[in-house]
mmCIF file of N, CA and C in Angstrom:
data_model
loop_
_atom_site.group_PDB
_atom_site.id
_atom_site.type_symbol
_atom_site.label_atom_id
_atom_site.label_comp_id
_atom_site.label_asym_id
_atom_site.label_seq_id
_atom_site.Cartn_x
_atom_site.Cartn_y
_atom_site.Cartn_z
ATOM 1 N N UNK A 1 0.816 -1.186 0.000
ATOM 2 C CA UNK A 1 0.000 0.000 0.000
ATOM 3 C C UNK A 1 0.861 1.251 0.000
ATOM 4 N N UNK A 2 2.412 1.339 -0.389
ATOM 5 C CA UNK A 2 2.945 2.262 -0.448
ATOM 6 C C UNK A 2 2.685 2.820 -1.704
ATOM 7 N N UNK A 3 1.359 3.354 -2.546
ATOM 8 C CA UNK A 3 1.021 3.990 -3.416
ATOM 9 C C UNK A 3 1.002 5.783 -2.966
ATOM 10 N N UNK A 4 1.220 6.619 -3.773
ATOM 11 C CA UNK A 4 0.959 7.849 -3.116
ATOM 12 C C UNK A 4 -0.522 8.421 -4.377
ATOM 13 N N UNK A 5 -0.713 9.524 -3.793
ATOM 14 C CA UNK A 5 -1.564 10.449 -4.538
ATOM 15 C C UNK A 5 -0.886 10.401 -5.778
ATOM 16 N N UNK A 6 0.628 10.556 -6.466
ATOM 17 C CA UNK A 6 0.458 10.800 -7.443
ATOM 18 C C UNK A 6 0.959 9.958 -8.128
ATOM 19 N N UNK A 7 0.857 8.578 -8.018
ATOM 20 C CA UNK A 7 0.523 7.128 -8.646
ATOM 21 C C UNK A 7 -0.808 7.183 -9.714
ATOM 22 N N UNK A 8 -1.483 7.922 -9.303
ATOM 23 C CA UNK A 8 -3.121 7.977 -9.691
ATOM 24 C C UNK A 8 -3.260 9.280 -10.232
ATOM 25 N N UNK A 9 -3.572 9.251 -11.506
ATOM 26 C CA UNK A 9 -4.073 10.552 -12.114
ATOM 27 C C UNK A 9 -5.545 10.432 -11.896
ATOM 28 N N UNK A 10 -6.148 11.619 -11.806
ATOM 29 C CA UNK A 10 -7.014 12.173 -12.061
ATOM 30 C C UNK A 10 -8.230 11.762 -12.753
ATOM 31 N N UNK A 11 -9.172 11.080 -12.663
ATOM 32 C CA UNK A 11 -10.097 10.561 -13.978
ATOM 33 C C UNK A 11 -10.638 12.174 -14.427
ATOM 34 N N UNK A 12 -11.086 11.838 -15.585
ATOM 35 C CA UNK A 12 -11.846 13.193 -17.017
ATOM 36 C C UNK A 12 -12.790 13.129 -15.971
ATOM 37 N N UNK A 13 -13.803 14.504 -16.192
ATOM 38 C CA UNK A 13 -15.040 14.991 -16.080
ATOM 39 C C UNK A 13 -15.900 13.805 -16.633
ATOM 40 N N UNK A 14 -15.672 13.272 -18.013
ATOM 41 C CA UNK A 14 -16.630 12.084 -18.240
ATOM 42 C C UNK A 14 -16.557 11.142 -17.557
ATOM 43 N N UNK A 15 -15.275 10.247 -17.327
ATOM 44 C CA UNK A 15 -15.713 9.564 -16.865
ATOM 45 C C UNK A 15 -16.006 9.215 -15.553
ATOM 46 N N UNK A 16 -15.868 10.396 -14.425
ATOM 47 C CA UNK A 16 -16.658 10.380 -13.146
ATOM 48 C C UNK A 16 -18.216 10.481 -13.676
ATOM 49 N N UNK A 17 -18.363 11.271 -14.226
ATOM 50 C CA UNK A 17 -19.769 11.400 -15.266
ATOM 51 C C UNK A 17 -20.466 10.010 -15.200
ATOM 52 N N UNK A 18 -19.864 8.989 -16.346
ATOM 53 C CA UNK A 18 -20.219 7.885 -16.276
ATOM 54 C C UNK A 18 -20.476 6.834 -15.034
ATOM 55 N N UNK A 19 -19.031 7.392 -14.504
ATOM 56 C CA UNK A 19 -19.174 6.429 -13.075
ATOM 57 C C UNK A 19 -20.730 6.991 -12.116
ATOM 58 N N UNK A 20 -20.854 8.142 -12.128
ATOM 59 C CA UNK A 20 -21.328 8.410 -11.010
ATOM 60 C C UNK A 20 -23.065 7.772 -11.892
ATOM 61 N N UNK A 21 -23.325 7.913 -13.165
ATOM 62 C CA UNK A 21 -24.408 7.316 -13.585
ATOM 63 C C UNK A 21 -24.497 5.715 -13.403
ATOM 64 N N UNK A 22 -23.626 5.096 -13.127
ATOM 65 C CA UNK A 22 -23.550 3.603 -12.987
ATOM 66 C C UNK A 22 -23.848 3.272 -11.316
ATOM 67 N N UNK A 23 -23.081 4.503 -10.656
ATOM 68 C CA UNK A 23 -23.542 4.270 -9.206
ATOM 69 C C UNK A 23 -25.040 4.749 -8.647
ATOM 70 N N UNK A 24 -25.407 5.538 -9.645
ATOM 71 C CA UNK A 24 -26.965 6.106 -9.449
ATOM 72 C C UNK A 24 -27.574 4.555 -9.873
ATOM 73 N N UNK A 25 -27.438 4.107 -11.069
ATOM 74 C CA UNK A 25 -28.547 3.096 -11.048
ATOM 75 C C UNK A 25 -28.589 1.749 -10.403
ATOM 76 N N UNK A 26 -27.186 1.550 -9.207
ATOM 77 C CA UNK A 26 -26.914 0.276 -8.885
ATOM 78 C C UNK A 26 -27.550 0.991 -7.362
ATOM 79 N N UNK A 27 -27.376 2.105 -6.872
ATOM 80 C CA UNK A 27 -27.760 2.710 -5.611
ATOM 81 C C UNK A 27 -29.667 2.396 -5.536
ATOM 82 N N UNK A 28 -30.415 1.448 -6.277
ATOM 83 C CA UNK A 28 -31.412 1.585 -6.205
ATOM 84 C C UNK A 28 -31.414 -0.008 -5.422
ATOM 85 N N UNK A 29 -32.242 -0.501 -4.337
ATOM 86 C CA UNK A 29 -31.981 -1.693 -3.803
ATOM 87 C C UNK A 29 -32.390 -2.823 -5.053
ATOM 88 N N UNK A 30 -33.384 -2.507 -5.525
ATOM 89 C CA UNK A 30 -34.217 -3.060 -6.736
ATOM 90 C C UNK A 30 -32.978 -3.797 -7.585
ATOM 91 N N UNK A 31 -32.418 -2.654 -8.106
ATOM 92 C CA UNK A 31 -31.762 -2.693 -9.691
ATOM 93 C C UNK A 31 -30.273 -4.006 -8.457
ATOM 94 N N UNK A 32 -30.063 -3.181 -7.592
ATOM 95 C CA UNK A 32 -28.522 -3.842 -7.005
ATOM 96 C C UNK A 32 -28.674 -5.330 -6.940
ATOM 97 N N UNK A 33 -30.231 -5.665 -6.339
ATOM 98 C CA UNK A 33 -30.414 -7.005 -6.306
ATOM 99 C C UNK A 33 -30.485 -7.987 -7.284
ATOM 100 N N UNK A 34 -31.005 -7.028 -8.811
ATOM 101 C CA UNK A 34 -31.000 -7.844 -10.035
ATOM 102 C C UNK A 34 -29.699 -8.210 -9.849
ATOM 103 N N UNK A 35 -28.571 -7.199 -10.028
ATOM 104 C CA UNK A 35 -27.023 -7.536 -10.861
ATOM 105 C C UNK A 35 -26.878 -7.939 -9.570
ATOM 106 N N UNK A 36 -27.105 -8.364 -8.518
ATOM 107 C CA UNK A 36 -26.580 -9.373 -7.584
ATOM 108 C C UNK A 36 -27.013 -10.623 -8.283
ATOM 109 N N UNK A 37 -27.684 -10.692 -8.459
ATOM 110 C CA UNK A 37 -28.826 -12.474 -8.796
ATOM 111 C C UNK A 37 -28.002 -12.612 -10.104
ATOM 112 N N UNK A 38 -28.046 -11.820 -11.187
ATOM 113 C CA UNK A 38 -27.484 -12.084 -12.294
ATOM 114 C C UNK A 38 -26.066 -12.025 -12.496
ATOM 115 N N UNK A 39 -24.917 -12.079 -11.244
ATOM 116 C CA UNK A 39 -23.923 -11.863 -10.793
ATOM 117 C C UNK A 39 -23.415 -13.264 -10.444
ATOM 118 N N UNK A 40 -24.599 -13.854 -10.381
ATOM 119 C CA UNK A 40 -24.364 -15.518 -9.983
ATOM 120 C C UNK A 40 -24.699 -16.465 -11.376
ATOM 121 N N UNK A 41 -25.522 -15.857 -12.558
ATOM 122 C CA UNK A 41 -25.626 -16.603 -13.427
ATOM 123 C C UNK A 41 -26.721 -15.982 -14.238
ATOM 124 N N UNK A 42 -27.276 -16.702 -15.454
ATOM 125 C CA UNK A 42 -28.010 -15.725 -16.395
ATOM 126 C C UNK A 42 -29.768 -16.414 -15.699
ATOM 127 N N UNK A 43 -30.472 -15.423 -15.863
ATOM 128 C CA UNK A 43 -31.751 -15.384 -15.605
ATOM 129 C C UNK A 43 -32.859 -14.887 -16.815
ATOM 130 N N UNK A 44 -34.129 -15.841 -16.524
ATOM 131 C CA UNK A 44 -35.220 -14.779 -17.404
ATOM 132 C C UNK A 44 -35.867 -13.608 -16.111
ATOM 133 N N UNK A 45 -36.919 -12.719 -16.822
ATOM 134 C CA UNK A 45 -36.995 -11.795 -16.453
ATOM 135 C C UNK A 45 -38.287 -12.857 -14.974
ATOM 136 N N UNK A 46 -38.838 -13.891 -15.464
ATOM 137 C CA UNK A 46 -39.370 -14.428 -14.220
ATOM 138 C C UNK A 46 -39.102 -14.998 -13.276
ATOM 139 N N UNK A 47 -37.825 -15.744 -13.681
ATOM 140 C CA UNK A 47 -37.282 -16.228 -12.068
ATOM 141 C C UNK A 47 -36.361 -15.286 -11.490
ATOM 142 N N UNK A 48 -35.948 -14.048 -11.875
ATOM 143 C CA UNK A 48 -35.644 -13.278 -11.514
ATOM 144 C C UNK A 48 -36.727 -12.351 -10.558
ATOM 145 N N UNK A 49 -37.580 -12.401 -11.242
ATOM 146 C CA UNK A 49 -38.782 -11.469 -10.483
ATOM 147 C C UNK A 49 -39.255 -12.299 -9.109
ATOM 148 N N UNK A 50 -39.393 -13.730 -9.089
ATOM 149 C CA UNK A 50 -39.405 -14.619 -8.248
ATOM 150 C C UNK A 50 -38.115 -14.266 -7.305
ATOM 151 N N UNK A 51 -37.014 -14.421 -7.425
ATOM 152 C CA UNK A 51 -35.605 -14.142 -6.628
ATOM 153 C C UNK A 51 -35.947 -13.182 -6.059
ATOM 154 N N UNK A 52 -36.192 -11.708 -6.407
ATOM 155 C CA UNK A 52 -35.754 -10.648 -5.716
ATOM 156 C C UNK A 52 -37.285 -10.529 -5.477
ATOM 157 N N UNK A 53 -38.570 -11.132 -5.452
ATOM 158 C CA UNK A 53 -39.462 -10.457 -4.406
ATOM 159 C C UNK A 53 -40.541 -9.621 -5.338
ATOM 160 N N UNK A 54 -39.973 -9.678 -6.579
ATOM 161 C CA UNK A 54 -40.694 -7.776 -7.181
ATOM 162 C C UNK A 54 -41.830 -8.324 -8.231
ATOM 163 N N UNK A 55 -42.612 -7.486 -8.682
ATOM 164 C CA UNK A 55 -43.532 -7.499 -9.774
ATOM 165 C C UNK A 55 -42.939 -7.736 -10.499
ATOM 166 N N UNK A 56 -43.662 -8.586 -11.755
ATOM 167 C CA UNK A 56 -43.062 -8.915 -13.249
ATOM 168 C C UNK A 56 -42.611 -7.113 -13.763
ATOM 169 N N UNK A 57 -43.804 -6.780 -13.885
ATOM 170 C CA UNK A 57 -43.681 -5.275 -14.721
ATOM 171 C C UNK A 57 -42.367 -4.553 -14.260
ATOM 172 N N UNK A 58 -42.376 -4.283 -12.787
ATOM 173 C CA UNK A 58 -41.528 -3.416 -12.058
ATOM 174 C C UNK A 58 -39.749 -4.053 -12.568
ATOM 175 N N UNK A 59 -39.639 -5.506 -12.308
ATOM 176 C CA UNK A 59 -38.708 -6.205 -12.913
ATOM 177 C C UNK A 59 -38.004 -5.947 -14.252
ATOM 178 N N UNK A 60 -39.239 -6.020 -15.082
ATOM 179 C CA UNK A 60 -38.629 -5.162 -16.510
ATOM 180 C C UNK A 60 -38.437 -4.401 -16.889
ATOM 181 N N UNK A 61 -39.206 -3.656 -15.863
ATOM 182 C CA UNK A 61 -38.333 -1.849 -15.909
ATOM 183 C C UNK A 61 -37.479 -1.566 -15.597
ATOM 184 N N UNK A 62 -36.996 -2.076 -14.280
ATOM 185 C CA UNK A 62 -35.622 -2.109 -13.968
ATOM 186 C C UNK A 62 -34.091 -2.449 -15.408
ATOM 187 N N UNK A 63 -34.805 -3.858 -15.194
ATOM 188 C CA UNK A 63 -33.721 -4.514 -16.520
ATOM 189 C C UNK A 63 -33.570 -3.633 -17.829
ATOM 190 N N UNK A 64 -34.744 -3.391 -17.967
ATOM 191 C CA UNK A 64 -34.396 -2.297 -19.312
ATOM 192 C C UNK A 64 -33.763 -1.221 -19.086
ATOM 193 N N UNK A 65 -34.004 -0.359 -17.467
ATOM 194 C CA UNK A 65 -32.690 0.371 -17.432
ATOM 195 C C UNK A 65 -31.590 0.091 -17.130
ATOM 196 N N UNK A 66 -31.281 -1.185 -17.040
ATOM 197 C CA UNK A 66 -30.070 -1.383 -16.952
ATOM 198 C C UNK A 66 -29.161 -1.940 -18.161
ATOM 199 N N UNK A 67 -30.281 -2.365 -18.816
ATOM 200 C CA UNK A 67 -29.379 -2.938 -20.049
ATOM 201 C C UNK A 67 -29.859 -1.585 -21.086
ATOM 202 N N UNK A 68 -30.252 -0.317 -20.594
ATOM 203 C CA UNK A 68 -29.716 0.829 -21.366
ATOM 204 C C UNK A 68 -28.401 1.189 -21.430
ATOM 205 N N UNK A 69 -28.105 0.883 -19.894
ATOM 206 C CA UNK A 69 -27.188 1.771 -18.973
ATOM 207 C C UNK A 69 -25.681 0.847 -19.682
ATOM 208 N N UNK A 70 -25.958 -0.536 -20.161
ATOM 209 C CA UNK A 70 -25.171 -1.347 -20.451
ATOM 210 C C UNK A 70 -25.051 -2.194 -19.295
ATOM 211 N N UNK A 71 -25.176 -2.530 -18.511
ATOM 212 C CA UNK A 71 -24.959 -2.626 -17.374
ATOM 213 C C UNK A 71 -25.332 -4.606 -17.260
ATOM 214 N N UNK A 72 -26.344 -4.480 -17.741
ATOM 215 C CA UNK A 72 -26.672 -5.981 -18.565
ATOM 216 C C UNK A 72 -26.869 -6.066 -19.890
ATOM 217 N N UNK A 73 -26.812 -7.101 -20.253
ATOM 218 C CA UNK A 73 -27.034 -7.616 -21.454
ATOM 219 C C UNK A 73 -28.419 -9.178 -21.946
ATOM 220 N N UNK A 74 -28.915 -9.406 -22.952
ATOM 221 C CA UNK A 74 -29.937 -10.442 -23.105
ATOM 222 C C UNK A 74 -29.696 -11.082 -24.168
ATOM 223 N N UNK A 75 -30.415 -12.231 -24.296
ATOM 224 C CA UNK A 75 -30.548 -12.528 -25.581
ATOM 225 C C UNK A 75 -31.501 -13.531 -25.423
ATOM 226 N N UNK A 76 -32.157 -13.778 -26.725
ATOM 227 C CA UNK A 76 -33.367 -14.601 -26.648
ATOM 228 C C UNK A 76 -33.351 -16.052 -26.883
ATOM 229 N N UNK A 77 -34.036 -16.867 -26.292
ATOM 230 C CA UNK A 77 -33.965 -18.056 -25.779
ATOM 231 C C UNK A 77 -35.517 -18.878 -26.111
ATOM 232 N N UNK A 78 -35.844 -19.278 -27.530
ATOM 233 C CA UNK A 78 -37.208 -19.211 -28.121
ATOM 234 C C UNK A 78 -38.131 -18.300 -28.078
ATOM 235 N N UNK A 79 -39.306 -18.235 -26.841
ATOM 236 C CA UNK A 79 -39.982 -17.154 -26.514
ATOM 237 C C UNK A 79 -39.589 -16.331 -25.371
ATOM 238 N N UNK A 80 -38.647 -16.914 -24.716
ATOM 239 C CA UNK A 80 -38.054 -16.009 -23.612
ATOM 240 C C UNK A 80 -37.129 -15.030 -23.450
ATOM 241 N N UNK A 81 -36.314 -14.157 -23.103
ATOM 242 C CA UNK A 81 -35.511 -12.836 -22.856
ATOM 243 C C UNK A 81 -34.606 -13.822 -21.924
ATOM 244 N N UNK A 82 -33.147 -13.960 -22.084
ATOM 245 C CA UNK A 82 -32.177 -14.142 -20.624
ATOM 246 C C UNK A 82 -31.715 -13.390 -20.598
ATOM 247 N N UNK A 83 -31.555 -12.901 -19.780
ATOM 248 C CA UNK A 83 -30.345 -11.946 -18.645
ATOM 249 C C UNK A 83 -29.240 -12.007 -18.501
ATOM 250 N N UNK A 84 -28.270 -11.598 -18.847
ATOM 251 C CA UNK A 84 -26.678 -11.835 -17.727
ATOM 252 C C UNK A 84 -26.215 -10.068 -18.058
ATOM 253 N N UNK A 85 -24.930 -10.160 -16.736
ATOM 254 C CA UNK A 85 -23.839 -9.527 -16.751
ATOM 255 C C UNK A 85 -23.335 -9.541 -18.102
ATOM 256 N N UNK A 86 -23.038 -8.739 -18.712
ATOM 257 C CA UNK A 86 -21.914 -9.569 -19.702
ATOM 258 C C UNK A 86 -20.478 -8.437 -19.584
ATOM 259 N N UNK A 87 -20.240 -7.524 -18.039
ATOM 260 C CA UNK A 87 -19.012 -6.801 -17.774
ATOM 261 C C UNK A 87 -18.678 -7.910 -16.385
ATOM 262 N N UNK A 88 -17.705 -8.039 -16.272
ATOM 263 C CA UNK A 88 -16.508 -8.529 -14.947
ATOM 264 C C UNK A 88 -16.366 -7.970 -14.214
ATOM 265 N N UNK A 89 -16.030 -6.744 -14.739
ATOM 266 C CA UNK A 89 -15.628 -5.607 -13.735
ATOM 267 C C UNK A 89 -17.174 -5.104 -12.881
ATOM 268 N N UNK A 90 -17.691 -5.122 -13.346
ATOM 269 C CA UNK A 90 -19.600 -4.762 -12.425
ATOM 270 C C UNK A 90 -19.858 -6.167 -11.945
ATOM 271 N N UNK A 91 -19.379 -7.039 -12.219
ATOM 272 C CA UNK A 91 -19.949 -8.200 -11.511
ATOM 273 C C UNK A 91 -18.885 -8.201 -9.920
ATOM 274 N N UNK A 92 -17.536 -8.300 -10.387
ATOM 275 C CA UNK A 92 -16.271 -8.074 -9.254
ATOM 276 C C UNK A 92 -16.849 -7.094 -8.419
ATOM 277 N N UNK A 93 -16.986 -5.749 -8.596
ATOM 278 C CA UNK A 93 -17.853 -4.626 -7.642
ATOM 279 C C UNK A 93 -18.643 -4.812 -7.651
ATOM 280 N N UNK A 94 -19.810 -5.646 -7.510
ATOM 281 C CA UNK A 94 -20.997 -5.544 -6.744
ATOM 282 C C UNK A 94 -20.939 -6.910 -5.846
ATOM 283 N N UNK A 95 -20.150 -7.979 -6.221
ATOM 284 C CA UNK A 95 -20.164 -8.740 -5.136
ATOM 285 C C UNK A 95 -19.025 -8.557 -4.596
ATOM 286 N N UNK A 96 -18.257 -8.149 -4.684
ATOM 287 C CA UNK A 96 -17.172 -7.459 -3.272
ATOM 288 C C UNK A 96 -18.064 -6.611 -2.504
ATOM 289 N N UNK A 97 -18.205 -5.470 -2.989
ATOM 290 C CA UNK A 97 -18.944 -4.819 -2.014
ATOM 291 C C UNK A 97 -20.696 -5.471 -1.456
ATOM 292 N N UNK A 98 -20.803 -5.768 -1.861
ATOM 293 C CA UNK A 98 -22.233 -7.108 -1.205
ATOM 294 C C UNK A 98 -21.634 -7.826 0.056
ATOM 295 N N UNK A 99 -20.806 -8.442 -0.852
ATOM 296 C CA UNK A 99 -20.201 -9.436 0.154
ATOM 297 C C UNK A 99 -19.253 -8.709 1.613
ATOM 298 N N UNK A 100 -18.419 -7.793 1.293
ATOM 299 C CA UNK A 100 -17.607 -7.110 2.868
ATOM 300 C C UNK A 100 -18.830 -6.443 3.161
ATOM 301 N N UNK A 101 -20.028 -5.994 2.952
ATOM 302 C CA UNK A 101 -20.969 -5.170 3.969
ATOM 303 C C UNK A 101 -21.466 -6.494 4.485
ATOM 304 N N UNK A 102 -21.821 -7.994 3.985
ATOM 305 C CA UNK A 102 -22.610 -8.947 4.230
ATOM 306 C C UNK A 102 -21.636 -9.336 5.152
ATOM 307 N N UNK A 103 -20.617 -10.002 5.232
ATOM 308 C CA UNK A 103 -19.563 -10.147 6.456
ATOM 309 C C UNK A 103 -19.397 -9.250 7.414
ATOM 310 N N UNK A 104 -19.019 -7.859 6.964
ATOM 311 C CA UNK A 104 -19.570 -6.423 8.248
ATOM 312 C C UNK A 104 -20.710 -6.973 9.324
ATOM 313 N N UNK A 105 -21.684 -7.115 8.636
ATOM 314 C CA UNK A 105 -23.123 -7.271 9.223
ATOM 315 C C UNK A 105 -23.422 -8.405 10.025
ATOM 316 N N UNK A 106 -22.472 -9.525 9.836
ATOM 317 C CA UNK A 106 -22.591 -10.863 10.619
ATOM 318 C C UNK A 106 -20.853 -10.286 11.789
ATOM 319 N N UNK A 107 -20.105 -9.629 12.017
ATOM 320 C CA UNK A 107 -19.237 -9.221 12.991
ATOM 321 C C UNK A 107 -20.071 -8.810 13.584
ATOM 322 N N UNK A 108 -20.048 -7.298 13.548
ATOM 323 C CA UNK A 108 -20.603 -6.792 14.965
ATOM 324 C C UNK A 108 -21.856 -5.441 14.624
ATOM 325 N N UNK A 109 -23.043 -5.988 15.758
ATOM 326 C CA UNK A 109 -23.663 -4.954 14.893
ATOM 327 C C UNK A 109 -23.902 -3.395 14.847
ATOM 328 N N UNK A 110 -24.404 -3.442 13.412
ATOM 329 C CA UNK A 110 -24.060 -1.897 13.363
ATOM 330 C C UNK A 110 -25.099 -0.849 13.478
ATOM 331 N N UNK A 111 -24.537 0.029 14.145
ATOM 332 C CA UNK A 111 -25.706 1.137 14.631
ATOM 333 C C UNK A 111 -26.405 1.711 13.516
ATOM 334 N N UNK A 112 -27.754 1.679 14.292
ATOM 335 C CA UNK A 112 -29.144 2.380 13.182
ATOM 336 C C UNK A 112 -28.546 3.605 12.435
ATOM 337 N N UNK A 113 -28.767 3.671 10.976
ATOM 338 C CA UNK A 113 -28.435 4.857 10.230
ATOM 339 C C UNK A 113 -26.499 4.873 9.679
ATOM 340 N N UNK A 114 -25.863 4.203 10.276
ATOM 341 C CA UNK A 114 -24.419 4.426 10.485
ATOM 342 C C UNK A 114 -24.249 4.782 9.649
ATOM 343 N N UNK A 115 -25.081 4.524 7.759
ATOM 344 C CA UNK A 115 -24.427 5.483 6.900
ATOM 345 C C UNK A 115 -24.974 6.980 6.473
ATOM 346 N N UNK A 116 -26.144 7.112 7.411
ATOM 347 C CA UNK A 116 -26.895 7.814 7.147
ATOM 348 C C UNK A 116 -25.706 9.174 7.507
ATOM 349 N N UNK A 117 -26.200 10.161 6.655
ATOM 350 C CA UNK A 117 -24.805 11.861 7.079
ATOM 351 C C UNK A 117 -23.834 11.629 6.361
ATOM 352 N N UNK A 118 -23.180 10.516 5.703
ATOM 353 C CA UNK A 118 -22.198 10.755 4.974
ATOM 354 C C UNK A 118 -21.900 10.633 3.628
ATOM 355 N N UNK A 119 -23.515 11.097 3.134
ATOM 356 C CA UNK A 119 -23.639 11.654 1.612
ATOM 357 C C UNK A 119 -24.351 10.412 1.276
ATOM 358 N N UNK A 120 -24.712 9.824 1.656
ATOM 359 C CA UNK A 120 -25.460 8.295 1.317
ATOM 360 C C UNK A 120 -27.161 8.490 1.365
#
């Protein structure tokens, strides 16, 4: 960890831009839980809707913004739509960070709100 500040340039205006649009649509519990589920393997839009709890409709709204966003990808399967990831890098960050808050949460527990105040 002997990296300093200036190991690391700077990202462009775009692409915090981009980033911060990828963290807007994963910051929704909805959308995070799809690319969690589809983080483990490809899904249709119904056993997906089954997994995470949600309405068919609400389900495909989600997915379609996400596979605007790029974020997923589909392809068709006779009469059905499947689902997957098709980036590494969004699959690696969302179950790292899933997973160290999910281990956090089984240590010790954590006080009501704890992220609440720090821009969250």
């Amino acid at each position: 960890m002997g990296e300093s500040a200036e190991d690391f340039a700077d990202p462009s205006d775009g692409v915090l831009t981009e980033a911060a649009a990828v963290f807007g649509l994963l910051a929704s519990p909805a959308r995070l839980h799809l690319v969690w589920a589809l983080s483990q393997g490809e899904s249709d839009v119904t056993r997906l809707a089954d997994r995470v709890g949600g309405a068919l409709p609400a389900v495909s709204q989600h997915l379609a913004k996400l596979k605007l966003a790029g974020l997923v990808s589909s392809r068709r399967e006779g009469r059905r739509q499947i689902y997957y990831v098709d980036d590494p890098d969004i699959v690696t960050v969302v179950r790292a960070t899933v997973g160290q808050l999910t281990a956090r949460s089984h240590e010790v527990p954590a006080p009501a709100g704890r992220l609440r105040g720090v821009g969250v």
